Coordinates of C-alpha atoms in Angstrom, one line a residue:
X147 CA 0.0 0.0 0.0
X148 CA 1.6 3.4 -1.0
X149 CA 1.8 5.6 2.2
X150 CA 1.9 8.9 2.2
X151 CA 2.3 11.0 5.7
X152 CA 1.6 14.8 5.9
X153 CA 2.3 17.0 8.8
X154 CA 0.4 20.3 9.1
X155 CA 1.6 23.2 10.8
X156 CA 0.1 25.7 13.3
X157 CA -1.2 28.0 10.6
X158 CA -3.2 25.2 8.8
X159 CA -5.0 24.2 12.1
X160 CA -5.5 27.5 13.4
X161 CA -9.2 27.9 13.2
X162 CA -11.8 26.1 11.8
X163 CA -12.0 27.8 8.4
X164 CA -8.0 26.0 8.1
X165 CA -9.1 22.6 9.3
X166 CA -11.5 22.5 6.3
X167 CA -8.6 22.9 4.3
X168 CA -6.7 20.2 5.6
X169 CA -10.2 18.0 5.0
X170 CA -10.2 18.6 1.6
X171 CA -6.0 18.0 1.2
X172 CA -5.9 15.0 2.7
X173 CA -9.7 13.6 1.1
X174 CA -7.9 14.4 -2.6
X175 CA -5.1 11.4 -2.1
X176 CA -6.3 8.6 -0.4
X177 CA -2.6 7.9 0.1
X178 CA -2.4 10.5 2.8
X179 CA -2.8 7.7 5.5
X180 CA -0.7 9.5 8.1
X181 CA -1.2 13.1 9.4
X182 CA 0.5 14.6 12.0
X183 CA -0.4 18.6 13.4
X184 CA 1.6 20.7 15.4
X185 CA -0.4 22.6 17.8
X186 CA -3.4 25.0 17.0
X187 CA -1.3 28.4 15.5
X188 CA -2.2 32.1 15.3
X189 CA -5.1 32.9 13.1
X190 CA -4.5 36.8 13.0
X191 CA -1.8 38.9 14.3
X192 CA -4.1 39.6 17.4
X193 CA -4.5 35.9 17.7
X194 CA -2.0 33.4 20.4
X195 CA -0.7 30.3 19.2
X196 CA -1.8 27.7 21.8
X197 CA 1.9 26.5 22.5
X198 CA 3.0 30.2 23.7
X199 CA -0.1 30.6 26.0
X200 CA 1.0 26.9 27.4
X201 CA 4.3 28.1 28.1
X202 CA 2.9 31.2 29.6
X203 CA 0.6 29.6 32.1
X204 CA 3.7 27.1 33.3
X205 CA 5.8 30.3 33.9
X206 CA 2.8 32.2 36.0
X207 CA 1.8 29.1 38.0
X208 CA 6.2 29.0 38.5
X209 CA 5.6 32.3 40.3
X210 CA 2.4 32.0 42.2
X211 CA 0.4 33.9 39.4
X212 CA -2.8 33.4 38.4
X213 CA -3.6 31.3 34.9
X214 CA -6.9 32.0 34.3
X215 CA -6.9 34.6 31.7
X216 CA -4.5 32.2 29.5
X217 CA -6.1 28.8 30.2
X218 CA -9.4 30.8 29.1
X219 CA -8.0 31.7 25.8
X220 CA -6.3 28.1 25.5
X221 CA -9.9 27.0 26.1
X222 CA -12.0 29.5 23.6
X223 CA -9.7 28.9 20.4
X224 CA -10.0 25.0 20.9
X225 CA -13.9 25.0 21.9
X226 CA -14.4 27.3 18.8
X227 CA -13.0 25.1 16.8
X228 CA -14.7 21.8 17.8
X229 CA -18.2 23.9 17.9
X230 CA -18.0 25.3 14.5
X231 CA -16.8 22.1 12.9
X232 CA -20.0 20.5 15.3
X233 CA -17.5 17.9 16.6
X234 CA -19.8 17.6 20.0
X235 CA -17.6 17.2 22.8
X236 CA -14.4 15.9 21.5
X237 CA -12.2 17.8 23.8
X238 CA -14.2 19.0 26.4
X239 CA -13.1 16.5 29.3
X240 CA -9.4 16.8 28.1
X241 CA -9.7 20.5 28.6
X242 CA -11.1 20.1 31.9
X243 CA -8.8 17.5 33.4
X244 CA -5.9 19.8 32.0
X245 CA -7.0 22.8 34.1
X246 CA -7.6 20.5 36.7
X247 CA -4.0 19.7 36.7
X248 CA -2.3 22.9 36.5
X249 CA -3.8 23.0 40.1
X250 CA -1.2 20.9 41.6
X251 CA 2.6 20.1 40.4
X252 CA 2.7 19.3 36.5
X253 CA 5.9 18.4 34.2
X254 CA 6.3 21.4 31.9
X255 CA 6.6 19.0 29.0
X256 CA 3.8 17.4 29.6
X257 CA 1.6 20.5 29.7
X258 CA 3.1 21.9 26.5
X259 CA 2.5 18.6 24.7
X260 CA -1.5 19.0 25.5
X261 CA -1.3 21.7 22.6
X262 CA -0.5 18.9 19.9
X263 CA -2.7 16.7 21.7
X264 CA -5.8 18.7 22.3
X265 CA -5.4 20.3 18.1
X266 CA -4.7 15.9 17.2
X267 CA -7.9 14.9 19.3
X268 CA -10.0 17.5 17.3
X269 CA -8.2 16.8 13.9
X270 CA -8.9 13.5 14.2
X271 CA -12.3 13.4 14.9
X272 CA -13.5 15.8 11.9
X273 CA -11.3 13.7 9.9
X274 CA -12.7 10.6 10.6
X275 CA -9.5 8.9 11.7
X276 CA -8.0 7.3 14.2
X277 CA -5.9 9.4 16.8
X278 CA -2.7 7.9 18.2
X279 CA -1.0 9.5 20.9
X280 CA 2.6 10.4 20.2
X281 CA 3.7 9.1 23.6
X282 CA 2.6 5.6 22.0
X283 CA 4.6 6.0 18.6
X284 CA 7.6 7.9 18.9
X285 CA 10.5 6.8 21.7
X286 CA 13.5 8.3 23.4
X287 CA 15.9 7.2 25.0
X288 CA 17.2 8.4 28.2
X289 CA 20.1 10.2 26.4
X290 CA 17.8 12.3 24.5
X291 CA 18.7 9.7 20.9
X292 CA 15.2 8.3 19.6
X293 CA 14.8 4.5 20.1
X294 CA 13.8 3.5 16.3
X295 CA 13.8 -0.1 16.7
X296 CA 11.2 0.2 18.9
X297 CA 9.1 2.9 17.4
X298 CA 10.0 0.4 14.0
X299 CA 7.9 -2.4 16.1
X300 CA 5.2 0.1 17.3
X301 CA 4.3 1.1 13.9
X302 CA 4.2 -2.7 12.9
X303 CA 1.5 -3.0 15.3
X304 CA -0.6 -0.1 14.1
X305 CA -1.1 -2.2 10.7
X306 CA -3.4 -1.8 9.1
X307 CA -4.1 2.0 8.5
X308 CA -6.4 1.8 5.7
X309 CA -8.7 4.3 7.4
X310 CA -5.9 6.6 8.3
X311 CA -4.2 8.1 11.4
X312 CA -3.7 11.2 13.2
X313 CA -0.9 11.6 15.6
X314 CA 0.5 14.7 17.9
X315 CA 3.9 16.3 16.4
X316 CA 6.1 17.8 19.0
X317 CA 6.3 15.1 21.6
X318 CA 7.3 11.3 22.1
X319 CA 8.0 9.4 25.5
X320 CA 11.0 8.1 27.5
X321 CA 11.4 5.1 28.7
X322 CA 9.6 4.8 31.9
X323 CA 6.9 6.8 30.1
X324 CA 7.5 10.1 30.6
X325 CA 6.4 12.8 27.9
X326 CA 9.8 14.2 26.3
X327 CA 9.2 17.7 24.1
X328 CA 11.6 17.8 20.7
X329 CA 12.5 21.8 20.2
X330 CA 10.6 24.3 18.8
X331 CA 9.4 23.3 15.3
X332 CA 10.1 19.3 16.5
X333 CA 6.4 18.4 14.6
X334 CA 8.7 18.8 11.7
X335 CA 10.5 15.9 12.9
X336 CA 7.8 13.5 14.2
X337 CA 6.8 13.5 10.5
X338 CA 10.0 12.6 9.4
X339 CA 9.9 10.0 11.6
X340 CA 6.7 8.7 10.4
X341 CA 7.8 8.6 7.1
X342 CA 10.8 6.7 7.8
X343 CA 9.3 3.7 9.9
X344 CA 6.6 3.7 7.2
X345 CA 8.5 3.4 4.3
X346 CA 6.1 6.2 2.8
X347 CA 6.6 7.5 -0.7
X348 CA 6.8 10.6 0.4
X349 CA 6.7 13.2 3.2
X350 CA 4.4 16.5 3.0
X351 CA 5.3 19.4 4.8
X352 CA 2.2 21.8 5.0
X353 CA 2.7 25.0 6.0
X354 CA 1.7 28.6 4.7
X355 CA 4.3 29.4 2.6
X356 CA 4.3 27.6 -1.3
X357 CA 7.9 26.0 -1.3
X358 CA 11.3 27.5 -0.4
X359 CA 12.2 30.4 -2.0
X360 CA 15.7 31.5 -3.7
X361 CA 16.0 34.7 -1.2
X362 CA 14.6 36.4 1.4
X363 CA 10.9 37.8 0.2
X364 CA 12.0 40.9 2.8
X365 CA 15.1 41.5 0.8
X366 CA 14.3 40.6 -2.3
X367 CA 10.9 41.2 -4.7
X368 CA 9.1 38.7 -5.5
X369 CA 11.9 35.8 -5.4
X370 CA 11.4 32.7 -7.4
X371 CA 10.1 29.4 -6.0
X372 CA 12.9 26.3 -5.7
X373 CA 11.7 23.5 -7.7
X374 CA 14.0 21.2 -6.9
X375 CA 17.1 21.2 -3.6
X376 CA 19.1 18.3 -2.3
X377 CA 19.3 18.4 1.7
X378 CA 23.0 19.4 1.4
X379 CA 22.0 22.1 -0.1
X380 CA 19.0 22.5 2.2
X381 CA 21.3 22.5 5.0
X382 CA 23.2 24.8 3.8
X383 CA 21.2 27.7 3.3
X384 CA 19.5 26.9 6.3
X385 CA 22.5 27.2 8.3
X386 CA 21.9 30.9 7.8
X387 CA 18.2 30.8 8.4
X388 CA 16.8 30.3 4.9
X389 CA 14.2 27.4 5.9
X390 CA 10.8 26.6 6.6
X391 CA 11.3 22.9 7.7
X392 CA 13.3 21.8 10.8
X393 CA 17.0 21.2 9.9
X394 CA 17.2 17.8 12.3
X395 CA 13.7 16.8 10.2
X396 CA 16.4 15.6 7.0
X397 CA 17.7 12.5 8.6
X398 CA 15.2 10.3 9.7
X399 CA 14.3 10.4 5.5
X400 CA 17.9 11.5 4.1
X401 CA 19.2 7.7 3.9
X402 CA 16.0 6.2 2.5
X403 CA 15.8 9.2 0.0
X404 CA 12.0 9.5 0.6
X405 CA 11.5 13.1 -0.6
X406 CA 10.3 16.0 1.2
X407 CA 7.6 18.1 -0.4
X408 CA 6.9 21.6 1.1
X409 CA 3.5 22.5 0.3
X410 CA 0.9 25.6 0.8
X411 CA -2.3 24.6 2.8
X412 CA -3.9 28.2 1.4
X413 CA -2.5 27.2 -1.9
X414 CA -3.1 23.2 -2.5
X415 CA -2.5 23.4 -6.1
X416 CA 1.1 24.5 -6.1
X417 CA 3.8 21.9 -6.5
X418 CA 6.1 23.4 -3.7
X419 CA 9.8 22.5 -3.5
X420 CA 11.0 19.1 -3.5
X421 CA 13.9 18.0 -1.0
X422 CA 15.8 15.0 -2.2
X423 CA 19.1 13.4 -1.5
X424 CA 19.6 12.0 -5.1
X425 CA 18.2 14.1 -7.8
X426 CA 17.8 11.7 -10.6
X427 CA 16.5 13.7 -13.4
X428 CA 18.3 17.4 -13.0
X429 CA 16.4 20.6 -14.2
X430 CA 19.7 22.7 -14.9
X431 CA 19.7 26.2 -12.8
X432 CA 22.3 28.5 -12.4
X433 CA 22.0 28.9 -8.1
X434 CA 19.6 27.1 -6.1
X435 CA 19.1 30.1 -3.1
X436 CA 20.8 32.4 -1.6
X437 CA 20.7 33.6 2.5
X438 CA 22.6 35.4 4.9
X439 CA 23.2 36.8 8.6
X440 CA 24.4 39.6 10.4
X441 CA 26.5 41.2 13.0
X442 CA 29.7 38.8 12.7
X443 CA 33.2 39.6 13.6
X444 CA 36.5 38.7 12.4
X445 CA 39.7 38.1 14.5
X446 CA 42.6 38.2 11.9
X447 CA 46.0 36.5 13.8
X448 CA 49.0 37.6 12.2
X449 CA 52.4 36.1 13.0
X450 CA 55.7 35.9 10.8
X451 CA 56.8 32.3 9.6
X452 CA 53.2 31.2 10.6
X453 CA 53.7 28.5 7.5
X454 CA 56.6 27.0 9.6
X455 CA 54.9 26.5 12.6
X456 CA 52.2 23.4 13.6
X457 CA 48.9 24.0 15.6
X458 CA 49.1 28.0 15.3
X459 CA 45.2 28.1 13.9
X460 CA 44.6 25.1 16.4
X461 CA 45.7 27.1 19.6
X462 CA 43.7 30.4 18.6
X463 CA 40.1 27.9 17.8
X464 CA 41.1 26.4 21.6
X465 CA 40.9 29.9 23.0
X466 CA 37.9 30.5 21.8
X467 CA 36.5 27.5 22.9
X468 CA 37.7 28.0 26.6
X469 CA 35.0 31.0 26.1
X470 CA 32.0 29.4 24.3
X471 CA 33.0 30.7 21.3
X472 CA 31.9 29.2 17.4
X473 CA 34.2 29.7 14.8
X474 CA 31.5 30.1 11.5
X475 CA 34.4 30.2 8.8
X476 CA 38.3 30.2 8.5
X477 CA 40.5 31.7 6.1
X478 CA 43.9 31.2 5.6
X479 CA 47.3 33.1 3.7
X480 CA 50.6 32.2 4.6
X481 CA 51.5 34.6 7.4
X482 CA 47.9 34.9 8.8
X483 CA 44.7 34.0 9.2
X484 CA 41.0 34.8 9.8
X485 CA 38.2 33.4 12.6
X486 CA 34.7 34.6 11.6
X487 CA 32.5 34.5 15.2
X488 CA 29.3 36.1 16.4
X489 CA 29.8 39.7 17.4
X490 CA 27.3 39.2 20.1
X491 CA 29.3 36.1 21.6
X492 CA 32.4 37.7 21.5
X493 CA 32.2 41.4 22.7
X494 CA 32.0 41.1 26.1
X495 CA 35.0 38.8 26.0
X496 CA 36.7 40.8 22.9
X497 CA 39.6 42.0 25.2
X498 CA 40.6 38.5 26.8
X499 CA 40.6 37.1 23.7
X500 CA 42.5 38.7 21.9
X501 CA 44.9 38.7 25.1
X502 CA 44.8 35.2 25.1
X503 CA 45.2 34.7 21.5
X504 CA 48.1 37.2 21.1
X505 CA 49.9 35.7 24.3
X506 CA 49.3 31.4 23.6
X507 CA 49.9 32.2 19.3
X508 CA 52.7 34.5 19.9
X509 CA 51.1 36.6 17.0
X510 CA 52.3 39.5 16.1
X511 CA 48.6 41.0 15.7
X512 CA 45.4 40.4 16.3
X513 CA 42.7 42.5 14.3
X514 CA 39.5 42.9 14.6
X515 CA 36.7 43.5 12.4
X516 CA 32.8 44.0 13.6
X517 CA 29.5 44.8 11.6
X518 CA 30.3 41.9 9.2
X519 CA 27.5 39.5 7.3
X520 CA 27.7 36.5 5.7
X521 CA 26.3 35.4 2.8
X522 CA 26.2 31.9 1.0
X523 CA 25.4 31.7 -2.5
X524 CA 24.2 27.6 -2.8
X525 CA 23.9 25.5 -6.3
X526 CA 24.7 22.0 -6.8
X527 CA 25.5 22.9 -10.6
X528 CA 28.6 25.4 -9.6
X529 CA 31.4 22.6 -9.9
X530 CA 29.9 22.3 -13.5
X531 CA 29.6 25.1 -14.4
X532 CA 32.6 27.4 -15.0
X533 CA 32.9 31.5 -13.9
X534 CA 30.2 31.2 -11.2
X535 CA 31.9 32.6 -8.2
X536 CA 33.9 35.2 -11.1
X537 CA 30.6 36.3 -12.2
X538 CA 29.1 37.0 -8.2
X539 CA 32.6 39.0 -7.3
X540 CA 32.2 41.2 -11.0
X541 CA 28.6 41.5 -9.8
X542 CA 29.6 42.7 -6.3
X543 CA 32.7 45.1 -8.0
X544 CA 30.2 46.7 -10.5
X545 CA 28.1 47.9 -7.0
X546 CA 31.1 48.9 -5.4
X547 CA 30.8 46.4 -2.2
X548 CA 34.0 45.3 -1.0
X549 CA 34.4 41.7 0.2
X550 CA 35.8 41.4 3.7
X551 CA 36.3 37.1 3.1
X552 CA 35.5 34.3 0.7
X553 CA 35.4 30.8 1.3
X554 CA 34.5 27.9 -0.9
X555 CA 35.0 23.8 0.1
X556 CA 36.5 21.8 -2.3
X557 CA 33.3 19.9 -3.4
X558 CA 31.9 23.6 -4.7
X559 CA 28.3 22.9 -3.4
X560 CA 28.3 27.3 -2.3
X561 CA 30.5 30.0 -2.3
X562 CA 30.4 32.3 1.1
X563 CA 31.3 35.6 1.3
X564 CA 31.9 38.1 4.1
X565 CA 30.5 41.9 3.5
X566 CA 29.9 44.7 5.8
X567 CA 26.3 45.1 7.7
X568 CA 25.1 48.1 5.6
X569 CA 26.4 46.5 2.1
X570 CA 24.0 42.9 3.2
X571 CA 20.5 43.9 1.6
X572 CA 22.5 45.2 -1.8
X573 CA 24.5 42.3 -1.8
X574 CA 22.1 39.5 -1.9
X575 CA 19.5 41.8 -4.0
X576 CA 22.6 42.3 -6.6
X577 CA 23.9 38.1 -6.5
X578 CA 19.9 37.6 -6.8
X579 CA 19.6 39.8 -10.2
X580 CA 22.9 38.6 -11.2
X581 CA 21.6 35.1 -11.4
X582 CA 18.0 35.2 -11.8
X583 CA 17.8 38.4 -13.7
X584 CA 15.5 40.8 -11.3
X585 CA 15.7 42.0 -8.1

């Protein structure tokens, strides 16, 4: 039986007008056997999403403060839900044993689960399927890895699913039982999951955005939709915030190369962006995306004879380690070298570093550079195709922006530059035209 497992996001179950949507998705393919929902989003900009107002009430009931006033509007957006969608009762004596919990000591990941669970329960019901509570399909272990063997032999049991499941994103269970929360975004994940122990043909990602676009919409106008990225690439541009999945979602499916489809619950008809680990038949494009970040710094250690010397860039990394410090990128010449770290991590240390660095490298200098963004510029096709990073650094002279770093791996998969904070906009809206001729 072809399996197909779709996870919907806060914005597609955010009201009962959304929930239709999802009706009439998943009742087009009756593949869609496996749906998973994060908890009930925010329908309007005046509206909560049901996870924050969990949180809040664990945070005034940490302080002696009263909840009512949150629990209320946890209780209004789901009751509004299951009335308008007549679902007559579905929820109502979760909703009441909930509050009467929060009167005495309760796990904070168990009450932040009961947004997944209360949105599943309703979900469920209006679709007609069965609801599965995560704690009974997905499994940690006690280090925090998930158990797949055993969620592997849970799914095994569900068989058959002809008449199609729903089951709470978000959470899963320890060992002894115990609800365990993923991060922020983990309903991402569950799905993943899913997908993987099911051996589905594929894994939908609903959510309110049609695909993954080649820049930032804020940045750049009207940016054109990805057809087609690998997950290296994926992770790659999602390093510097370009995504709308959950990074850690890629490997439960990465191995199996069951693809990812990111799709528009408000627009059902468009084919969204495809995440594969093998692209099979290749729709030639110059670059796949482009993303950046700002407010880096970069500590350039200069010492003479550097070249001659072993464990130079080694001792400078180990100094900022001893401080909880990330290096982002290195660059190296033969008398020197560059660190690229977050300003924010490293200015109220700045001095003692470079102290430290200067003293344990006997350098010579230690510069420092702040206001500094990075951009990556990500195609599989550039160790094809010839002049690519030539044609972004033209690009860049014609608009004047000077280049503070480049740095390319040998596999050529992106090409990321350092530019100063005020150049960053120009610079990705200039690559973008560039490449995709408009800006």
């Amino acid at each position: 039986m072809v399996i197909k497992v779709a996870k919907f996001g806060g914005s597609s179950v955010a009201n009962s007008a959304q929930l239709k949507k999802v009706k009439g998705i998943v009742e087009a393919d009756s593949s869609r056997k496996i749906i998973v929902t994060s908890a009930s989003g925010k329908e309007n900009g005046e509206d909560h999403k049901i996870t924050d107002l969990l949180y809040l009430c664990y945070e005034h009931k940490r302080y002696g403060m009263p909840i009512d006033m949150m629990f209320n509007l946890i209780q209004e957006k789901l009751l509004t839900i299951q009335r308008e969608l007549s679902l007559d009762n579905t929820i109502d004596e979760d909703i009441q044993a909930l509050y009467e919990a929060l009167k005495g000591p309760i796990e904070l990941d168990y009450l932040i689960s009961r947004g997944e669970f209360l949105t599943g329960k309703l979900l469920s019901r209006y679709l007609g399927f069965r609801f599965i509570d995560a704690k009974e399909m997905i499994f940690f272990k006690y280090n925090g890895e998930f158990d797949y063997p055993k969620m592997v032999e849970a799914f095994q049991k569900l068989e058959p699913i002809e008449t199609g499941v729903v089951i709470p994103g978000f959470y899963g269970s320890l060992p002894n039982g115990d609800i365990r929360l993923m991060t922020r975004g983990g309903s991402d994940i569950t799905g993943s999951i899913l997908a993987n122990v099911a051996e589905a043909e594929r894994y939908e990602n609903w959510t309110d955005v049609s695909g993954i676009l080649k820049a930032d919409p804020r940045l750049v106008k009207q940016p054109k939709q990805i057809d087609i990225i690998t997950y290296e690439e994926l992770r790659e541009l999602s390093y510097m915030g370009a995504s709308v999945i959950h990074e850690e979602a890629v490997y439960p499916v990465k191995d199996k190369n069951i693809p990812i489809y990111i799709l528009n619950t408000n627009e059902p008809e468009n084919k969204g962006t495809i995440i594969l680990n093998k692209v099979a038949i290749e729709k030639r494009q110059a670059i796949t995306g482009i993303a950046g970040k700002q407010d880096f710094s970069i500590l350039t250690v200069v010492k003479e004879h550097m070249s001659d010397e072993f464990g130079t860039i080694r001792k400078a990394i180990e100094v900022l380690e001893s401080f909880h410090i990330k290096v982002e990128q290195i660059s190296t010449a033969i008398d020197r070298f560059s660190l690229v770290v977050d300003s924010e991590q490293l200015k109220p240390v700045l001095y003692e570093v470079v102290a430290q660095i200067k003293e344990i490298c006997q350098a010579n200098q230690v510069n420092v550079s702040h206001e500094l963004s990075l951009i990556t510029v990500v195609s599989r096709f550039m160790k094809e195709k010839t002049g690519m990073s030539g044609r972004v650094f033209e690009a860049l002279g014609k608009e004047k922006i000077n280049i503070s770093l480049i740095s390319q791996t040998g596999d050529e998969t992106n090409i990321i530059i350092a530019v100063s904070n005020q150049d960053y906009r120009k610079t990705i809206r200039t690559i973008y035209q560039e490449f995709e001729g408009a800006a």
